[in-house]
Each structure stands twice: as structure tokens, then as C-alpha cells.
């Protein structure tokens, strides 16, 4: 695996489209344009490559006036996610997504975790969807109290990006960091129950140093 951050310049990939659906280059250009329209020009970017998988980038936006830094993946949506139970993956139809994490003050090291999560559909055959969780198995960044994230509902932060038929729209899934105890609670009680706890206690999910929410 290779990585670098921050880095500016031309990261365009060769056209790797399939069939009658939108090409990889077309999809990623539209995704990047949607992110820039929403957040402004990126303040940094990383390029990470796994053996046997297409490159994933992470764009950094901000900090904004509130000190919020947003990290968005670019590359996960180039191909649809395939149901792991399907014998043959459809190269055009299927859900597409990118991931967005918001951290007050920023934590650039988190780009490594985001790339692992974004590559999981290619590497592990996962379908990442709202309500699902992704576990890194180690801190999201050095010293972080979080080892996993909850994928939240899209649309509130970045509007879905429609693609030409028959491809499905790209959805931008916000990621909510979870402590190990919160992740264990979510596995047993479900995502809605955990989100209710966060809401009840006024949890600032963008705080990189927050404590776990009371679960008793």
C-alpha cells in the first residue's frame, strides 16, 4: 500500500468504464465536482493504492469557520457495490457510495482508515449502507478513542449524485465514529438505539476527543 498526504495535483485515472454504463473517469469527475460545489476547493488530498484494487483518494476540505474539517473519499463509487451472494457482479447496476467524515480541528491521519473502509467493497465484497458499521480494529488515528464508524443516512450533508440510467445514484454516507463500547451496543441494540442515545445526551459526534455516551 502506498499513501501520501497532503498532496495537490492531477490524479486522473485511465478510463476504466464498463459496457453502456458511465465510465470510472466520468463518475469520479462528477463526484469530485459535487464535493467541491458543496464544500469548496479541497485543502489537501491523499492517494492510496491496495494491490488488486483501484486507487482510492481522500479529499480534505476546510477547516471552515467553525473549525470543522471534512474528509471525503473519491473512488469508492467508480463501480457499484455487489451483493456478495450474487454469482456474477453487475458492472453497471447496484448501489454506489462515497464516505464523508467530519472532525473538529482535523485529523489527517484518518485518511488511512477511510481508504480501508472505502476499499472494502472491492477487497471484501461488502455493501456499505446506512445503519451498517465498519470496524478498523485499531484507533482511527493515533490516540483516537474510536475504532469503528457507523454509516448514517445520506442526503443531509451532500446531495445524492444522479448518474445516467441504468446506473444508480451516488450516495454520500456520513461516518459517525464509535468507541468500542458504542460499537458493541450497536451490534446488540441496533443503529437506531445508539443514535437515540447520542441524541438524548447531546453528543458532539465531530469532537475527536469525546467520551463514549452512557449506555446503561
PDB file of C-alpha atoms in Angstrom:
ATOM      1  CA  UNK A   1       0.000   0.000   0.000  1.00  0.00           C
ATOM      2  CA  UNK A   2       1.244   3.476  -0.854  1.00  0.00           C
ATOM      3  CA  UNK A   3      -0.044   6.744   0.519  1.00  0.00           C
ATOM      4  CA  UNK A   4       0.723  10.429   0.700  1.00  0.00           C
ATOM      5  CA  UNK A   5      -0.964  13.424   2.417  1.00  0.00           C
ATOM      6  CA  UNK A   6      -1.470  16.270   1.758  1.00  0.00           C
ATOM      7  CA  UNK A   7      -0.822  16.307  -1.962  1.00  0.00           C
ATOM      8  CA  UNK A   8      -2.055  18.523  -4.761  1.00  0.00           C
ATOM      9  CA  UNK A   9      -2.089  17.950  -8.496  1.00  0.00           C
ATOM     10  CA  UNK A  10      -3.537  15.776 -11.230  1.00  0.00           C
ATOM     11  CA  UNK A  11      -4.770  12.410 -10.008  1.00  0.00           C
ATOM     12  CA  UNK A  12      -6.823  11.479 -13.078  1.00  0.00           C
ATOM     13  CA  UNK A  13      -7.123   7.753 -13.743  1.00  0.00           C
ATOM     14  CA  UNK A  14      -7.339   5.981 -17.084  1.00  0.00           C
ATOM     15  CA  UNK A  15     -10.841   5.473 -18.370  1.00  0.00           C
ATOM     16  CA  UNK A  16     -11.968   2.151 -16.983  1.00  0.00           C
ATOM     17  CA  UNK A  17     -15.689   2.094 -17.700  1.00  0.00           C
ATOM     18  CA  UNK A  18     -17.795  -0.977 -18.429  1.00  0.00           C
ATOM     19  CA  UNK A  19     -20.436  -1.613 -21.020  1.00  0.00           C
ATOM     20  CA  UNK A  20     -23.096   1.023 -21.517  1.00  0.00           C
ATOM     21  CA  UNK A  21     -22.818   2.455 -18.018  1.00  0.00           C
ATOM     22  CA  UNK A  22     -20.895   5.589 -17.024  1.00  0.00           C
ATOM     23  CA  UNK A  23     -17.130   5.265 -17.098  1.00  0.00           C
ATOM     24  CA  UNK A  24     -14.973   5.365 -13.983  1.00  0.00           C
ATOM     25  CA  UNK A  25     -13.481   8.684 -15.093  1.00  0.00           C
ATOM     26  CA  UNK A  26     -16.903  10.211 -15.702  1.00  0.00           C
ATOM     27  CA  UNK A  27     -18.289   9.108 -12.344  1.00  0.00           C
ATOM     28  CA  UNK A  28     -15.310  10.322 -10.339  1.00  0.00           C
ATOM     29  CA  UNK A  29     -15.178  13.667 -12.134  1.00  0.00           C
ATOM     30  CA  UNK A  30     -18.854  14.224 -11.308  1.00  0.00           C
ATOM     31  CA  UNK A  31     -18.349  13.126  -7.686  1.00  0.00           C
ATOM     32  CA  UNK A  32     -15.424  15.494  -7.210  1.00  0.00           C
ATOM     33  CA  UNK A  33     -17.419  18.338  -8.759  1.00  0.00           C
ATOM     34  CA  UNK A  34     -20.310  17.661  -6.366  1.00  0.00           C
ATOM     35  CA  UNK A  35     -17.963  17.683  -3.370  1.00  0.00           C
ATOM     36  CA  UNK A  36     -16.326  20.949  -4.462  1.00  0.00           C
ATOM     37  CA  UNK A  37     -19.728  22.541  -5.070  1.00  0.00           C
ATOM     38  CA  UNK A  38     -20.734  21.547  -1.534  1.00  0.00           C
ATOM     39  CA  UNK A  39     -17.547  22.215   0.444  1.00  0.00           C
ATOM     40  CA  UNK A  40     -15.377  24.424  -1.760  1.00  0.00           C
ATOM     41  CA  UNK A  41     -11.924  23.652  -3.101  1.00  0.00           C
ATOM     42  CA  UNK A  42     -10.063  20.879  -1.231  1.00  0.00           C
ATOM     43  CA  UNK A  43      -7.248  21.898   1.108  1.00  0.00           C
ATOM     44  CA  UNK A  44      -5.411  18.596   0.644  1.00  0.00           C
ATOM     45  CA  UNK A  45      -5.745  15.138  -0.831  1.00  0.00           C
ATOM     46  CA  UNK A  46      -4.287  11.677  -0.443  1.00  0.00           C
ATOM     47  CA  UNK A  47      -3.898   8.851  -2.940  1.00  0.00           C
ATOM     48  CA  UNK A  48      -3.778   5.284  -1.614  1.00  0.00           C
ATOM     49  CA  UNK A  49      -3.497   2.080  -3.599  1.00  0.00           C
ATOM     50  CA  UNK A  50      -4.048  -1.503  -2.485  1.00  0.00           C
ATOM     51  CA  UNK A  51      -2.710  -4.415  -4.503  1.00  0.00           C
ATOM     52  CA  UNK A  52      -5.509  -5.796  -6.643  1.00  0.00           C
ATOM     53  CA  UNK A  53      -7.832  -2.835  -6.091  1.00  0.00           C
ATOM     54  CA  UNK A  54      -8.395   0.502  -7.799  1.00  0.00           C
ATOM     55  CA  UNK A  55      -6.885   3.570  -6.180  1.00  0.00           C
ATOM     56  CA  UNK A  56      -8.925   5.437  -3.594  1.00  0.00           C
ATOM     57  CA  UNK A  57      -8.365   9.108  -2.874  1.00  0.00           C
ATOM     58  CA  UNK A  58      -9.320  11.161   0.149  1.00  0.00           C
ATOM     59  CA  UNK A  59     -10.060  14.851  -0.268  1.00  0.00           C
ATOM     60  CA  UNK A  60      -9.753  17.200   2.705  1.00  0.00           C
ATOM     61  CA  UNK A  61     -11.980  20.272   2.949  1.00  0.00           C
ATOM     62  CA  UNK A  62     -11.550  23.036   5.498  1.00  0.00           C
ATOM     63  CA  UNK A  63     -11.252  23.921   8.241  1.00  0.00           C
ATOM     64  CA  UNK A  64     -14.344  26.055   7.861  1.00  0.00           C
ATOM     65  CA  UNK A  65     -15.428  28.980  10.041  1.00  0.00           C
ATOM     66  CA  UNK A  66     -16.434  26.542  12.796  1.00  0.00           C
ATOM     67  CA  UNK A  67     -13.111  24.722  12.667  1.00  0.00           C
ATOM     68  CA  UNK A  68     -14.664  21.666  11.015  1.00  0.00           C
ATOM     69  CA  UNK A  69     -12.584  19.597   8.612  1.00  0.00           C
ATOM     70  CA  UNK A  70     -14.320  17.176   6.266  1.00  0.00           C
ATOM     71  CA  UNK A  71     -12.667  14.162   4.678  1.00  0.00           C
ATOM     72  CA  UNK A  72     -14.382  12.625   1.651  1.00  0.00           C
ATOM     73  CA  UNK A  73     -13.406   9.501  -0.256  1.00  0.00           C
ATOM     74  CA  UNK A  74     -13.151   9.571  -4.036  1.00  0.00           C
ATOM     75  CA  UNK A  75     -13.070   6.267  -5.899  1.00  0.00           C
ATOM     76  CA  UNK A  76     -15.439   4.012  -3.975  1.00  0.00           C
ATOM     77  CA  UNK A  77     -18.330   4.990  -6.278  1.00  0.00           C
ATOM     78  CA  UNK A  78     -16.471   4.213  -9.511  1.00  0.00           C
ATOM     79  CA  UNK A  79     -18.124   0.791  -9.581  1.00  0.00           C
ATOM     80  CA  UNK A  80     -21.365  -0.403  -7.990  1.00  0.00           C
ATOM     81  CA  UNK A  81     -21.182  -2.473  -4.829  1.00  0.00           C
ATOM     82  CA  UNK A  82     -22.146  -6.072  -5.487  1.00  0.00           C
ATOM     83  CA  UNK A  83     -24.216  -8.369  -3.292  1.00  0.00           C
ATOM     84  CA  UNK A  84     -21.651 -10.910  -2.018  1.00  0.00           C
ATOM     85  CA  UNK A  85     -24.225 -13.683  -2.511  1.00  0.00           C
ATOM     86  CA  UNK A  86     -24.512 -12.942  -6.241  1.00  0.00           C
ATOM     87  CA  UNK A  87     -22.671 -15.294  -8.561  1.00  0.00           C
ATOM     88  CA  UNK A  88     -21.893 -12.521 -11.049  1.00  0.00           C
ATOM     89  CA  UNK A  89     -21.398  -8.833 -10.239  1.00  0.00           C
ATOM     90  CA  UNK A  90     -23.302  -6.355 -12.421  1.00  0.00           C
ATOM     91  CA  UNK A  91     -20.763  -3.790 -13.712  1.00  0.00           C
ATOM     92  CA  UNK A  92     -23.409  -1.053 -14.027  1.00  0.00           C
ATOM     93  CA  UNK A  93     -26.356  -1.616 -11.682  1.00  0.00           C
ATOM     94  CA  UNK A  94     -26.032  -1.576  -7.924  1.00  0.00           C
ATOM     95  CA  UNK A  95     -25.578   0.882  -5.073  1.00  0.00           C
ATOM     96  CA  UNK A  96     -22.735   3.392  -5.249  1.00  0.00           C
ATOM     97  CA  UNK A  97     -21.398   5.432  -2.355  1.00  0.00           C
ATOM     98  CA  UNK A  98     -18.633   7.666  -1.071  1.00  0.00           C
ATOM     99  CA  UNK A  99     -17.821   8.293   2.592  1.00  0.00           C
ATOM    100  CA  UNK A 100     -17.620  11.621   4.438  1.00  0.00           C
ATOM    101  CA  UNK A 101     -16.150  12.104   7.915  1.00  0.00           C
ATOM    102  CA  UNK A 102     -16.281  15.416   9.777  1.00  0.00           C
ATOM    103  CA  UNK A 103     -13.744  16.130  12.546  1.00  0.00           C
ATOM    104  CA  UNK A 104     -13.410  19.356  14.502  1.00  0.00           C
ATOM    105  CA  UNK A 105      -9.838  20.582  14.093  1.00  0.00           C
ATOM    106  CA  UNK A 106      -8.966  17.802  11.665  1.00  0.00           C
ATOM    107  CA  UNK A 107      -7.064  14.522  11.964  1.00  0.00           C
ATOM    108  CA  UNK A 108      -5.253  13.981   8.665  1.00  0.00           C
ATOM    109  CA  UNK A 109      -4.041  10.540   9.706  1.00  0.00           C
ATOM    110  CA  UNK A 110      -7.646   9.314   9.434  1.00  0.00           C
ATOM    111  CA  UNK A 111      -7.287   9.143   5.652  1.00  0.00           C
ATOM    112  CA  UNK A 112      -5.745   5.682   6.024  1.00  0.00           C
ATOM    113  CA  UNK A 113      -8.827   4.363   7.827  1.00  0.00           C
ATOM    114  CA  UNK A 114     -11.133   5.971   5.290  1.00  0.00           C
ATOM    115  CA  UNK A 115      -9.333   4.282   2.414  1.00  0.00           C
ATOM    116  CA  UNK A 116      -9.607   0.897   4.141  1.00  0.00           C
ATOM    117  CA  UNK A 117     -13.351   1.455   4.568  1.00  0.00           C
ATOM    118  CA  UNK A 118     -13.823   2.721   1.006  1.00  0.00           C
ATOM    119  CA  UNK A 119     -11.913  -0.232  -0.450  1.00  0.00           C
ATOM    120  CA  UNK A 120     -13.931  -2.812   1.485  1.00  0.00           C
ATOM    121  CA  UNK A 121     -16.490  -3.355  -1.333  1.00  0.00           C
ATOM    122  CA  UNK A 122     -13.623  -4.217  -3.718  1.00  0.00           C
ATOM    123  CA  UNK A 123     -11.468  -6.138  -1.262  1.00  0.00           C
ATOM    124  CA  UNK A 124     -14.065  -7.877   0.905  1.00  0.00           C
ATOM    125  CA  UNK A 125     -17.227  -7.759  -1.185  1.00  0.00           C
ATOM    126  CA  UNK A 126     -19.068  -5.632   1.374  1.00  0.00           C
ATOM    127  CA  UNK A 127     -22.090  -3.488   0.574  1.00  0.00           C
ATOM    128  CA  UNK A 128     -21.800  -0.348   2.717  1.00  0.00           C
ATOM    129  CA  UNK A 129     -25.219   1.082   3.555  1.00  0.00           C
ATOM    130  CA  UNK A 130     -26.841   3.363   6.151  1.00  0.00           C
ATOM    131  CA  UNK A 131     -27.072   1.676   9.535  1.00  0.00           C
ATOM    132  CA  UNK A 132     -24.067  -0.509   8.867  1.00  0.00           C
ATOM    133  CA  UNK A 133     -20.783  -0.280  10.700  1.00  0.00           C
ATOM    134  CA  UNK A 134     -17.164  -0.542   9.596  1.00  0.00           C
ATOM    135  CA  UNK A 135     -14.554  -1.674  12.103  1.00  0.00           C
ATOM    136  CA  UNK A 136     -10.883  -0.843  11.653  1.00  0.00           C
ATOM    137  CA  UNK A 137      -9.785  -2.968  14.602  1.00  0.00           C
ATOM    138  CA  UNK A 138      -7.436  -0.196  15.770  1.00  0.00           C
ATOM    139  CA  UNK A 139      -7.757   3.558  16.503  1.00  0.00           C
ATOM    140  CA  UNK A 140      -8.985   5.616  13.554  1.00  0.00           C
ATOM    141  CA  UNK A 141      -5.929   7.808  14.148  1.00  0.00           C
ATOM    142  CA  UNK A 142      -3.157   7.789  16.738  1.00  0.00           C
ATOM    143  CA  UNK A 143      -4.692   8.191  20.187  1.00  0.00           C
ATOM    144  CA  UNK A 144      -8.276   8.165  18.918  1.00  0.00           C
ATOM    145  CA  UNK A 145     -10.892   6.680  21.285  1.00  0.00           C
ATOM    146  CA  UNK A 146     -12.720   5.280  18.236  1.00  0.00           C
ATOM    147  CA  UNK A 147     -12.033   2.071  16.322  1.00  0.00           C
ATOM    148  CA  UNK A 148     -15.100   1.929  14.074  1.00  0.00           C
ATOM    149  CA  UNK A 149     -17.718   4.082  12.385  1.00  0.00           C
ATOM    150  CA  UNK A 150     -21.457   3.985  11.817  1.00  0.00           C
ATOM    151  CA  UNK A 151     -22.683   4.831   8.321  1.00  0.00           C
ATOM    152  CA  UNK A 152     -25.502   7.366   8.657  1.00  0.00           C
ATOM    153  CA  UNK A 153     -28.276   8.334   6.274  1.00  0.00           C
ATOM    154  CA  UNK A 154     -27.151  10.284   3.179  1.00  0.00           C
ATOM    155  CA  UNK A 155     -28.563  13.467   1.704  1.00  0.00           C
ATOM    156  CA  UNK A 156     -28.259  15.867   4.619  1.00  0.00           C
ATOM    157  CA  UNK A 157     -24.632  16.846   4.088  1.00  0.00           C
ATOM    158  CA  UNK A 158     -24.039  16.176   0.396  1.00  0.00           C
ATOM    159  CA  UNK A 159     -26.909  15.738  -2.041  1.00  0.00           C
ATOM    160  CA  UNK A 160     -27.114  12.411  -3.901  1.00  0.00           C
ATOM    161  CA  UNK A 161     -25.491  12.489  -7.325  1.00  0.00           C
ATOM    162  CA  UNK A 162     -27.718  11.124 -10.088  1.00  0.00           C
ATOM    163  CA  UNK A 163     -25.979   9.108 -12.807  1.00  0.00           C
ATOM    164  CA  UNK A 164     -27.224   8.212 -16.304  1.00  0.00           C
ATOM    165  CA  UNK A 165     -29.629   5.265 -16.386  1.00  0.00           C
ATOM    166  CA  UNK A 166     -29.277   2.395 -15.603  1.00  0.00           C
ATOM    167  CA  UNK A 167     -26.645   3.318 -13.013  1.00  0.00           C
ATOM    168  CA  UNK A 168     -27.874   4.150  -9.515  1.00  0.00           C
ATOM    169  CA  UNK A 169     -27.160   7.490  -7.854  1.00  0.00           C
ATOM    170  CA  UNK A 170     -24.007   8.004  -5.813  1.00  0.00           C
ATOM    171  CA  UNK A 171     -24.889   8.479  -2.145  1.00  0.00           C
ATOM    172  CA  UNK A 172     -22.539  10.294   0.234  1.00  0.00           C
ATOM    173  CA  UNK A 173     -22.662   8.469   3.566  1.00  0.00           C
ATOM    174  CA  UNK A 174     -21.659  10.428   6.695  1.00  0.00           C
ATOM    175  CA  UNK A 175     -19.484   8.376   9.036  1.00  0.00           C
ATOM    176  CA  UNK A 176     -20.043   8.649  12.796  1.00  0.00           C
ATOM    177  CA  UNK A 177     -17.091   7.469  14.920  1.00  0.00           C
ATOM    178  CA  UNK A 178     -17.885   4.891  17.611  1.00  0.00           C
ATOM    179  CA  UNK A 179     -15.987   3.837  20.705  1.00  0.00           C
ATOM    180  CA  UNK A 180     -15.599   0.059  21.181  1.00  0.00           C
ATOM    181  CA  UNK A 181     -18.403   0.075  23.781  1.00  0.00           C
ATOM    182  CA  UNK A 182     -20.696   2.010  21.464  1.00  0.00           C
ATOM    183  CA  UNK A 183     -19.939  -0.407  18.640  1.00  0.00           C
ATOM    184  CA  UNK A 184     -20.763  -3.369  20.881  1.00  0.00           C
ATOM    185  CA  UNK A 185     -24.016  -1.675  21.928  1.00  0.00           C
ATOM    186  CA  UNK A 186     -24.896  -1.060  18.278  1.00  0.00           C
ATOM    187  CA  UNK A 187     -24.323  -4.711  17.360  1.00  0.00           C
ATOM    188  CA  UNK A 188     -26.814  -5.821  20.027  1.00  0.00           C
ATOM    189  CA  UNK A 189     -29.357  -2.983  20.111  1.00  0.00           C
ATOM    190  CA  UNK A 190     -29.096  -1.653  16.563  1.00  0.00           C
ATOM    191  CA  UNK A 191     -28.070   1.637  14.985  1.00  0.00           C
ATOM    192  CA  UNK A 192     -31.314   3.454  15.862  1.00  0.00           C
ATOM    193  CA  UNK A 193     -30.876   2.739  19.563  1.00  0.00           C
ATOM    194  CA  UNK A 194     -27.323   4.080  19.547  1.00  0.00           C
ATOM    195  CA  UNK A 195     -28.315   7.198  17.620  1.00  0.00           C
ATOM    196  CA  UNK A 196     -31.104   7.774  20.137  1.00  0.00           C
ATOM    197  CA  UNK A 197     -28.554   7.681  22.958  1.00  0.00           C
ATOM    198  CA  UNK A 198     -26.335  10.151  21.155  1.00  0.00           C
ATOM    199  CA  UNK A 199     -29.278  12.482  20.600  1.00  0.00           C
ATOM    200  CA  UNK A 200     -30.519  12.160  24.180  1.00  0.00           C
ATOM    201  CA  UNK A 201     -27.123  13.155  25.595  1.00  0.00           C
ATOM    202  CA  UNK A 202     -26.409  15.879  23.030  1.00  0.00           C
ATOM    203  CA  UNK A 203     -23.276  14.074  21.835  1.00  0.00           C
ATOM    204  CA  UNK A 204     -20.984  16.078  19.578  1.00  0.00           C
ATOM    205  CA  UNK A 205     -20.017  13.384  17.089  1.00  0.00           C
ATOM    206  CA  UNK A 206     -17.481  15.704  15.442  1.00  0.00           C
ATOM    207  CA  UNK A 207     -15.411  16.011  18.637  1.00  0.00           C
ATOM    208  CA  UNK A 208     -12.215  13.958  18.132  1.00  0.00           C
ATOM    209  CA  UNK A 209     -11.753  13.583  21.889  1.00  0.00           C
ATOM    210  CA  UNK A 210     -15.303  12.926  23.063  1.00  0.00           C
ATOM    211  CA  UNK A 211     -16.069  10.252  25.602  1.00  0.00           C
ATOM    212  CA  UNK A 212     -18.383   7.372  24.904  1.00  0.00           C
ATOM    213  CA  UNK A 213     -22.069   8.040  25.508  1.00  0.00           C
ATOM    214  CA  UNK A 214     -23.595   6.450  28.669  1.00  0.00           C
ATOM    215  CA  UNK A 215     -25.112   3.120  27.661  1.00  0.00           C
ATOM    216  CA  UNK A 216     -26.671   1.944  30.951  1.00  0.00           C
TER     217      UNK A 216
END
